[in-house]
PDB file of C-alpha atoms in Angstrom:
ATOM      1  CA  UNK G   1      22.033  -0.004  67.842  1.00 48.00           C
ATOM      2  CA  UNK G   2      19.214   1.685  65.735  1.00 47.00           C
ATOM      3  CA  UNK G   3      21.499   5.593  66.044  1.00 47.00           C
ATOM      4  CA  UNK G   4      24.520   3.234  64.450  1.00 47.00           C
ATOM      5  CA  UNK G   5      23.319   3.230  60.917  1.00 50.00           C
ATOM      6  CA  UNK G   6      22.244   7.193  61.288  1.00 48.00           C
ATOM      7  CA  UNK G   7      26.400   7.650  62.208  1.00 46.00           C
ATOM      8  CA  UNK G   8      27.207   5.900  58.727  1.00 49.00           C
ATOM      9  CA  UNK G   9      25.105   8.829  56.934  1.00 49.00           C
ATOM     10  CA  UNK G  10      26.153  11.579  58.410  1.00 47.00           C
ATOM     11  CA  UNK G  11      29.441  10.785  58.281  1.00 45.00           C
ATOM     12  CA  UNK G  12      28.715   9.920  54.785  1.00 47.00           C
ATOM     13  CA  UNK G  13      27.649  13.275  53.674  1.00 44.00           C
ATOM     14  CA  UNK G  14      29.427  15.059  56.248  1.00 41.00           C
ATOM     15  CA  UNK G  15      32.927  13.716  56.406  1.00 50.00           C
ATOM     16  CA  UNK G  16      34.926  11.326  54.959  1.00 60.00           C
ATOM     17  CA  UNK G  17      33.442   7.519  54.762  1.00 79.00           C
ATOM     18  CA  UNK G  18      33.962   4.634  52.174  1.00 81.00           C
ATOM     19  CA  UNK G  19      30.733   2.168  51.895  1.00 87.00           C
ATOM     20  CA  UNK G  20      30.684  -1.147  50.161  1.00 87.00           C
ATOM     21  CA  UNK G  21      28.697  -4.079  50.227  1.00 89.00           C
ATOM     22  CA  UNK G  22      28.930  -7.347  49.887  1.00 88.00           C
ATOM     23  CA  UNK G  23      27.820 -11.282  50.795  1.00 82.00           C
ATOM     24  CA  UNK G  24      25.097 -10.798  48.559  1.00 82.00           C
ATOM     25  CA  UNK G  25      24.658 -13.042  45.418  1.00 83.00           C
ATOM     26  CA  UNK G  26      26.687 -12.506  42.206  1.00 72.00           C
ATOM     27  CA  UNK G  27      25.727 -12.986  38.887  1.00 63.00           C
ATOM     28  CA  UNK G  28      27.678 -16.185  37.116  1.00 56.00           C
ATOM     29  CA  UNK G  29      30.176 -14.563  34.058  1.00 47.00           C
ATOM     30  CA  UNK G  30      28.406 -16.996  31.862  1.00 44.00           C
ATOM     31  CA  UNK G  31      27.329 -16.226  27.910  1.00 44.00           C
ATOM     32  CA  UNK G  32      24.173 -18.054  28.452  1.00 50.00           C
ATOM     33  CA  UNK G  33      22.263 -17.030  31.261  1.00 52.00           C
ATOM     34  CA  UNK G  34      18.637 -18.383  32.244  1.00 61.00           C
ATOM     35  CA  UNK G  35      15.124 -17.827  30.679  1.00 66.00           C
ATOM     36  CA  UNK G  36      12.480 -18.447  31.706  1.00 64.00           C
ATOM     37  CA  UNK G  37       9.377 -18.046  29.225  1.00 65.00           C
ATOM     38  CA  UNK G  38       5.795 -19.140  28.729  1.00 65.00           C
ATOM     39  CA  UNK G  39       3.116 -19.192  25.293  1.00 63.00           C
ATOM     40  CA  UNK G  40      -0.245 -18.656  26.213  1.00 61.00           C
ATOM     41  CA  UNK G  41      -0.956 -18.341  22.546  1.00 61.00           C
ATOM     42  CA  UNK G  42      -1.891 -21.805  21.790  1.00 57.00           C
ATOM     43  CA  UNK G  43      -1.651 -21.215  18.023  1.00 59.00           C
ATOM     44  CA  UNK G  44       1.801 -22.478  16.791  1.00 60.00           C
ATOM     45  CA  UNK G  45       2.566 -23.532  20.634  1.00 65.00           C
ATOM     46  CA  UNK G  46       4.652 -27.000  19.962  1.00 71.00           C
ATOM     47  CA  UNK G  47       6.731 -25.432  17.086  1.00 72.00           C
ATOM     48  CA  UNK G  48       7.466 -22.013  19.660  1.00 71.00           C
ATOM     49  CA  UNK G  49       8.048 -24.491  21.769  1.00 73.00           C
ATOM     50  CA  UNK G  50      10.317 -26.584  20.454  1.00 76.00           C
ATOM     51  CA  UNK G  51      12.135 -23.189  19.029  1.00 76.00           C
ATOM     52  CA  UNK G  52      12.591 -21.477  23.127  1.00 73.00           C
ATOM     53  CA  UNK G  53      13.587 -25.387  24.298  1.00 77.00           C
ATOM     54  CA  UNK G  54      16.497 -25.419  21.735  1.00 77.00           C
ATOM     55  CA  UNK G  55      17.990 -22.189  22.769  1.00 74.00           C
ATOM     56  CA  UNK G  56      18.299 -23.336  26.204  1.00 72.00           C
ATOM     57  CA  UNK G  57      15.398 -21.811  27.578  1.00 74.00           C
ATOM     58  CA  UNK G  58      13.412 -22.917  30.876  1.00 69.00           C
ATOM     59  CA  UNK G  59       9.808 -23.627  30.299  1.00 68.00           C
ATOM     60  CA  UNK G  60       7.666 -22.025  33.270  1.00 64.00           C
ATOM     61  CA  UNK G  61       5.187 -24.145  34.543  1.00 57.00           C
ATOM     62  CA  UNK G  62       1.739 -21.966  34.449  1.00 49.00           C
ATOM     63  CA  UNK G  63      -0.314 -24.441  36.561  1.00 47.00           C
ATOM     64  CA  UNK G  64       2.062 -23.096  39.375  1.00 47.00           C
ATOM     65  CA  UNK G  65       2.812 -19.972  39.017  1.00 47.00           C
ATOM     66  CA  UNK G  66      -0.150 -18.335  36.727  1.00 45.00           C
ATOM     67  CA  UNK G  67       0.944 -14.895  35.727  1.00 48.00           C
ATOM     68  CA  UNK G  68      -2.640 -13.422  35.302  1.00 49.00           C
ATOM     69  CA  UNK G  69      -3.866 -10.892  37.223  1.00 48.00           C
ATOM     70  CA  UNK G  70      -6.080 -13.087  39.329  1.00 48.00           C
ATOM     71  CA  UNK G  71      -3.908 -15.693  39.921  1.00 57.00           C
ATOM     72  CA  UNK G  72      -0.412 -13.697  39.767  1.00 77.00           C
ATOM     73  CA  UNK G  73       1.790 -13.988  42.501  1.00 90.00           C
ATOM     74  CA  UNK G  74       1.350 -11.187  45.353  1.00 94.00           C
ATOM     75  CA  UNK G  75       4.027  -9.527  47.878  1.00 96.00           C
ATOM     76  CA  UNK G  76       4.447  -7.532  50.931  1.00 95.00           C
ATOM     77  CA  UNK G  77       7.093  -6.163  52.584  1.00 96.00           C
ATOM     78  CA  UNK G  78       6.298  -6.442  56.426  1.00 93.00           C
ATOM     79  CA  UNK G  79       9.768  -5.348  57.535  1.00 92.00           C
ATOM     80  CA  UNK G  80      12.360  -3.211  56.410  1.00 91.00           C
ATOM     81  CA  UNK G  81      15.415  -1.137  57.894  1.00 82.00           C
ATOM     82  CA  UNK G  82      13.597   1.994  59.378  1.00 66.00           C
ATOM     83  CA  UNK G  83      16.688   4.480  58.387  1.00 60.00           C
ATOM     84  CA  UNK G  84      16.759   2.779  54.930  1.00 72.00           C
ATOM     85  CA  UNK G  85      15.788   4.602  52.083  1.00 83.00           C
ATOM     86  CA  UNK G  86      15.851   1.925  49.785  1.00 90.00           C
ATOM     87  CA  UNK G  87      11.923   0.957  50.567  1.00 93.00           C
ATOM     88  CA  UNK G  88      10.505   2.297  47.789  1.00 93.00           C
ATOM     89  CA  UNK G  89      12.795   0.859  45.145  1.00 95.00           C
ATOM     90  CA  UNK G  90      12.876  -2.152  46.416  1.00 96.00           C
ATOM     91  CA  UNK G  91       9.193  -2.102  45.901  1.00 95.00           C
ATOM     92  CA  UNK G  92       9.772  -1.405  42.436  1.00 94.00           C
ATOM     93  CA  UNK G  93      12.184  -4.428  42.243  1.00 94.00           C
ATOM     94  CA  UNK G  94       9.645  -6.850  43.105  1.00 95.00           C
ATOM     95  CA  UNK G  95       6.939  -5.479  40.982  1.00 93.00           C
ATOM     96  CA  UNK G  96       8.826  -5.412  37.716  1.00 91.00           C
ATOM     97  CA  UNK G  97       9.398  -8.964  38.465  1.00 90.00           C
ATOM     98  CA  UNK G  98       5.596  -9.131  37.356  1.00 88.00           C
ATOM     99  CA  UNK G  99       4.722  -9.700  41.168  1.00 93.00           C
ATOM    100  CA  UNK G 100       1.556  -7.224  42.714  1.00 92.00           C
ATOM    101  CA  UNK G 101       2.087  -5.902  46.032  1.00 95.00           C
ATOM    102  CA  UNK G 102      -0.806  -6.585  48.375  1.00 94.00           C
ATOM    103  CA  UNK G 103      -2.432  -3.295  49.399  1.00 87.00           C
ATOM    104  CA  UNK G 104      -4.852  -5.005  52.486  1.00 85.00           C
ATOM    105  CA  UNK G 105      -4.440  -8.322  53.358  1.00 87.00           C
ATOM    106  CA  UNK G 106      -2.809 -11.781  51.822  1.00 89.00           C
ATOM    107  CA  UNK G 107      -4.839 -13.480  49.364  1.00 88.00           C
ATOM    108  CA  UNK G 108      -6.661 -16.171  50.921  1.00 88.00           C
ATOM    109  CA  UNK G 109      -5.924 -18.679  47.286  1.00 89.00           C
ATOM    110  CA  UNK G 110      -2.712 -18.524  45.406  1.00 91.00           C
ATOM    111  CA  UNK G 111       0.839 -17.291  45.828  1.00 92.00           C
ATOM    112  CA  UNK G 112       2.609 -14.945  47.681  1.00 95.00           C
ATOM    113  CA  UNK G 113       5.413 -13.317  49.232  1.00 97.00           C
ATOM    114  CA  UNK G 114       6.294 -11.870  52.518  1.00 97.00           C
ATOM    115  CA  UNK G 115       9.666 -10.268  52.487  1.00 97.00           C
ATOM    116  CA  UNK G 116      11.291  -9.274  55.705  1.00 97.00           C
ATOM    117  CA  UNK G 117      14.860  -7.301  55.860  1.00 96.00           C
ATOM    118  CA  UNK G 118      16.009  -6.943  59.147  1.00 94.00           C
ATOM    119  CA  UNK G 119      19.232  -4.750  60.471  1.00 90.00           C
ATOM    120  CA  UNK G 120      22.031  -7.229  60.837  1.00 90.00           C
ATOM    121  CA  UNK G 121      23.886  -5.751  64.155  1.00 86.00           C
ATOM    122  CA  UNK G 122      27.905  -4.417  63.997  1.00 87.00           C
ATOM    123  CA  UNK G 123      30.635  -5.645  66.245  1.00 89.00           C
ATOM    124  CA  UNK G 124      30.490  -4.026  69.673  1.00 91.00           C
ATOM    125  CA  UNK G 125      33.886  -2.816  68.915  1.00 92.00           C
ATOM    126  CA  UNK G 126      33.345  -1.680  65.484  1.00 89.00           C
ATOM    127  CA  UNK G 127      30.377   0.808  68.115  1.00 89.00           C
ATOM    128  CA  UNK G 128      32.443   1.867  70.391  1.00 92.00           C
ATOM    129  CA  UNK G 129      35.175   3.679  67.764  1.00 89.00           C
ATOM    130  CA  UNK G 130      32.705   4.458  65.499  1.00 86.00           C
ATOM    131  CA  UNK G 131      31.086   6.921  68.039  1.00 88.00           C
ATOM    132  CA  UNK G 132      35.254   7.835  69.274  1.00 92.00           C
ATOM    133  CA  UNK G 133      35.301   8.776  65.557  1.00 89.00           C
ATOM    134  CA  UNK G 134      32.666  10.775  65.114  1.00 85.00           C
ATOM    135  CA  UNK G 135      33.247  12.313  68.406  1.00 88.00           C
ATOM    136  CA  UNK G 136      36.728  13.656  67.002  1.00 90.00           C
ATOM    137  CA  UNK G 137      34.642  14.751  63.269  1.00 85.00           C
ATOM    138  CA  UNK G 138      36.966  10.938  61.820  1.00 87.00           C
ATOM    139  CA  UNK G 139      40.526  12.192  62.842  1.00 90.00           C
ATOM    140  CA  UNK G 140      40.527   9.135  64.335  1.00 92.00           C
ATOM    141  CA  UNK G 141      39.737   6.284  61.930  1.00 93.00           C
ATOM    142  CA  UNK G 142      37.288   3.412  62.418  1.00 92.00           C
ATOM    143  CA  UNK G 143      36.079   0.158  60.307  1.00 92.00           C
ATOM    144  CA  UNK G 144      33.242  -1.830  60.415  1.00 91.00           C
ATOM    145  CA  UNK G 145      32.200  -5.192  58.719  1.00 90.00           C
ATOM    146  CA  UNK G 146      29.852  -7.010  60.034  1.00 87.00           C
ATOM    147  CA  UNK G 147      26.368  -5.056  59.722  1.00 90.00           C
ATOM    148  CA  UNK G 148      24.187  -4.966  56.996  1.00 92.00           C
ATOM    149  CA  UNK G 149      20.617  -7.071  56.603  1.00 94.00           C
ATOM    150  CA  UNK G 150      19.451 -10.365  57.152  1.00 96.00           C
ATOM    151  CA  UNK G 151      16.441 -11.123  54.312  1.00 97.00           C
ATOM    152  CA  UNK G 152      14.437 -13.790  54.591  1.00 98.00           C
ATOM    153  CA  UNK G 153      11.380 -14.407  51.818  1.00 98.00           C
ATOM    154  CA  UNK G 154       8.739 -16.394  53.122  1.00 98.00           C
ATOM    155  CA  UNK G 155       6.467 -17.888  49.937  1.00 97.00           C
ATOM    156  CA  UNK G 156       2.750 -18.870  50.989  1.00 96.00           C
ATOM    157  CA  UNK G 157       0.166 -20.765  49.060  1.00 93.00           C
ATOM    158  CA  UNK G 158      -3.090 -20.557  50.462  1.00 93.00           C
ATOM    159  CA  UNK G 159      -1.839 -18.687  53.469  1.00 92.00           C
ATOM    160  CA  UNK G 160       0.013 -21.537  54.030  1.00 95.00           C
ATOM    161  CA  UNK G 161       3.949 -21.962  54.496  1.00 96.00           C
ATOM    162  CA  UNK G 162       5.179 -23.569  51.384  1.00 96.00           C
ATOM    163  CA  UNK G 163       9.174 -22.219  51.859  1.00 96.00           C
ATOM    164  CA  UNK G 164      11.396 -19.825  53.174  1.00 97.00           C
ATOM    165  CA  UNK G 165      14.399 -18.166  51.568  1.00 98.00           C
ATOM    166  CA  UNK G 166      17.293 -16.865  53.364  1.00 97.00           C
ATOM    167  CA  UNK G 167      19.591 -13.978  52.330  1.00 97.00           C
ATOM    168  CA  UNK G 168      22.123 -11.660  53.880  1.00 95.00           C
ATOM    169  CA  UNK G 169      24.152  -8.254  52.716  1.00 93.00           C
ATOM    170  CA  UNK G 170      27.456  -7.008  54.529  1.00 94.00           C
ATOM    171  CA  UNK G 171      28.001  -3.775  54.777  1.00 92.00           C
ATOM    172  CA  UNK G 172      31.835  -2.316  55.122  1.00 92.00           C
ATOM    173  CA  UNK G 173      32.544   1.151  55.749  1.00 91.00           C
ATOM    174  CA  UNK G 174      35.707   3.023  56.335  1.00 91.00           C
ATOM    175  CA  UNK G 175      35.657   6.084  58.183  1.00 90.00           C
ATOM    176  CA  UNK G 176      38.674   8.501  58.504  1.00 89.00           C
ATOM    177  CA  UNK G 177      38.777  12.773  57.532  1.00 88.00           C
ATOM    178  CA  UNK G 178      41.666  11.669  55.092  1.00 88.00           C
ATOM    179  CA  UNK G 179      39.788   9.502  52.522  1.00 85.00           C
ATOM    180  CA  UNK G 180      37.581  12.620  51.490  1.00 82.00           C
ATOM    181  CA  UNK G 181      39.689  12.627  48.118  1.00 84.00           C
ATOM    182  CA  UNK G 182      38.342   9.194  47.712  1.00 83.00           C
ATOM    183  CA  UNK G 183      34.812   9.529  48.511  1.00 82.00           C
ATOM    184  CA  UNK G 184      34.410   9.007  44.509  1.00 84.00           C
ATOM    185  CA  UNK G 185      35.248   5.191  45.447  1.00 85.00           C
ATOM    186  CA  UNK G 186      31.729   4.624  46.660  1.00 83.00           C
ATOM    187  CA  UNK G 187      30.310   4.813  42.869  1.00 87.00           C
ATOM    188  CA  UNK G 188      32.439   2.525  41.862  1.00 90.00           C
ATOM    189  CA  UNK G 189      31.401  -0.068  45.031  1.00 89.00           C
ATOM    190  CA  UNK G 190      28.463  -1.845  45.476  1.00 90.00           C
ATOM    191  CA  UNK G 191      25.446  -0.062  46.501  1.00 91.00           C
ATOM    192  CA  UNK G 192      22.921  -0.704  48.909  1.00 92.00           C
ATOM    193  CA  UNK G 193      20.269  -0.937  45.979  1.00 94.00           C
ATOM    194  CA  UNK G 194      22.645  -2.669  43.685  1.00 94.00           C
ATOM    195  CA  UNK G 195      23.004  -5.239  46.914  1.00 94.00           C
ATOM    196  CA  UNK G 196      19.221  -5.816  47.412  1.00 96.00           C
ATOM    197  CA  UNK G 197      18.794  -6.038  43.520  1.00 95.00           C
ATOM    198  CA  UNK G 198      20.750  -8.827  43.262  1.00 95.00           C
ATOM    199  CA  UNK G 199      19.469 -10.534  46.273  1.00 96.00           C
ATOM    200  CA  UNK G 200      15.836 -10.585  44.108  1.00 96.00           C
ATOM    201  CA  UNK G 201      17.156 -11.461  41.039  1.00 94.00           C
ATOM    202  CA  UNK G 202      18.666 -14.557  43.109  1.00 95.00           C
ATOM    203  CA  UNK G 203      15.598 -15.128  45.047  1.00 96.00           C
ATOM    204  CA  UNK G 204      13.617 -14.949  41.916  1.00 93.00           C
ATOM    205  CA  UNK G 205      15.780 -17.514  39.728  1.00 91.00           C
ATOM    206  CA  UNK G 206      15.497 -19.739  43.148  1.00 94.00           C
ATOM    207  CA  UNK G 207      11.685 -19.513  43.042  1.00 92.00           C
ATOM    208  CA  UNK G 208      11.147 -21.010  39.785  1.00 87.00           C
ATOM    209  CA  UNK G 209      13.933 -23.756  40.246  1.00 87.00           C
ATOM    210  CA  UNK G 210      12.502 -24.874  43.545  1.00 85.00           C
ATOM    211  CA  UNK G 211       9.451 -26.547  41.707  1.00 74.00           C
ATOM    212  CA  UNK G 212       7.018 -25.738  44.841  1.00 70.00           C
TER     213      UNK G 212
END
């Protein structure tokens, strides 16, 4: 299982293979989307207020989910995809959501996250001509769409279980010598990145509305 995502790359780079994702949450078309903001600044506070409530705005609660730097929320990622190379950004991700990754161990007080992405298996089927294709360099064509990642954020307060959050991603890829002339389709699909970013954008807007 583990050599199956390797095959996807090389033939990737190598010969001709279409990659999309999909599953994973989509932004609502909507003209107002949600805010979330906070005033520490207690001058003027009811009339700023007042001002972010009218606009639509959510009001954070800071008694929950205190945003300084000894309260802020932490995160870890304790599993990812070994032949992913999306670690690093997806590190990034969560830290420009304000969030500080944990360097040793979990905070003993507060909040924090442990995210976990796990490889989400292919069809035996979608295997077996996969290797058939790459055994004949894709003259013969194969499709799979069914693997991907399973994500699951688990949110602690006080190194205690408060919630879990559940995501997946579906990966589809085409594989076949002939769609080299269309190997400029996979800028225009979903990207692995572009799949996980919108998985913590979702988990993020589902943190805050979850009132833990």
């Amino acid at each position: 299982m583990k050599k199956f995502p390797f095959l996807f790359l090389f033939l990737h780079f190598f010969y001709g293979c279409i990659i999309s994702y999909s599953d994973f949450p989509k932004k609502e078309k909507t003209s107002n989307p949600k805010i979330y903001f906070s005033v520490e600044d207690p001058k003027n506070w009811n009339e700023r207020r007042k001002e972010f409530l009218k606009r639509g705005w959510k009001e954070l609660e800071l008694d929950r989910f205190p945003q300084k730097n000894k309260d802020r929320i932490h995160f870890l990622i304790s599993r990812f995809p070994g032949l992913s190379s999306q670690e690093p950004e997806v590190r990034k991700a969560l830290s420009a959501k304000g969030w500080k990754e944990i360097e040793n161990y979990p905070p003993e007080k507060g909040y924090y996250i442990d995210m976990k992405s796990s490889q989400k298996d292919p069809s035996l089927g979608a295997m077996i001509f996969l290797y058939i294709s790459y055994a004949t360099f894709t003259i013969i064509p194969s499709y799979s769409g069914k693997d991907g990642a399973n994500i699951i954020f688990t949110v602690y307060k006080d190194n205690t279980v408060v919630k879990t959050f559940e995501y997946e991603l579906t990966r589809k890829a085409f594989v076949w010598i002939l769609t080299l002339p269309l190997l400029w389709l996979n800028y225009i699909y979903p990207s692995e990145m572009e799949a996980y970013q919108a998985v913590i954008d979702q988990f993020e807007s589902d943190l805050y509305s979850s009132k833990l």
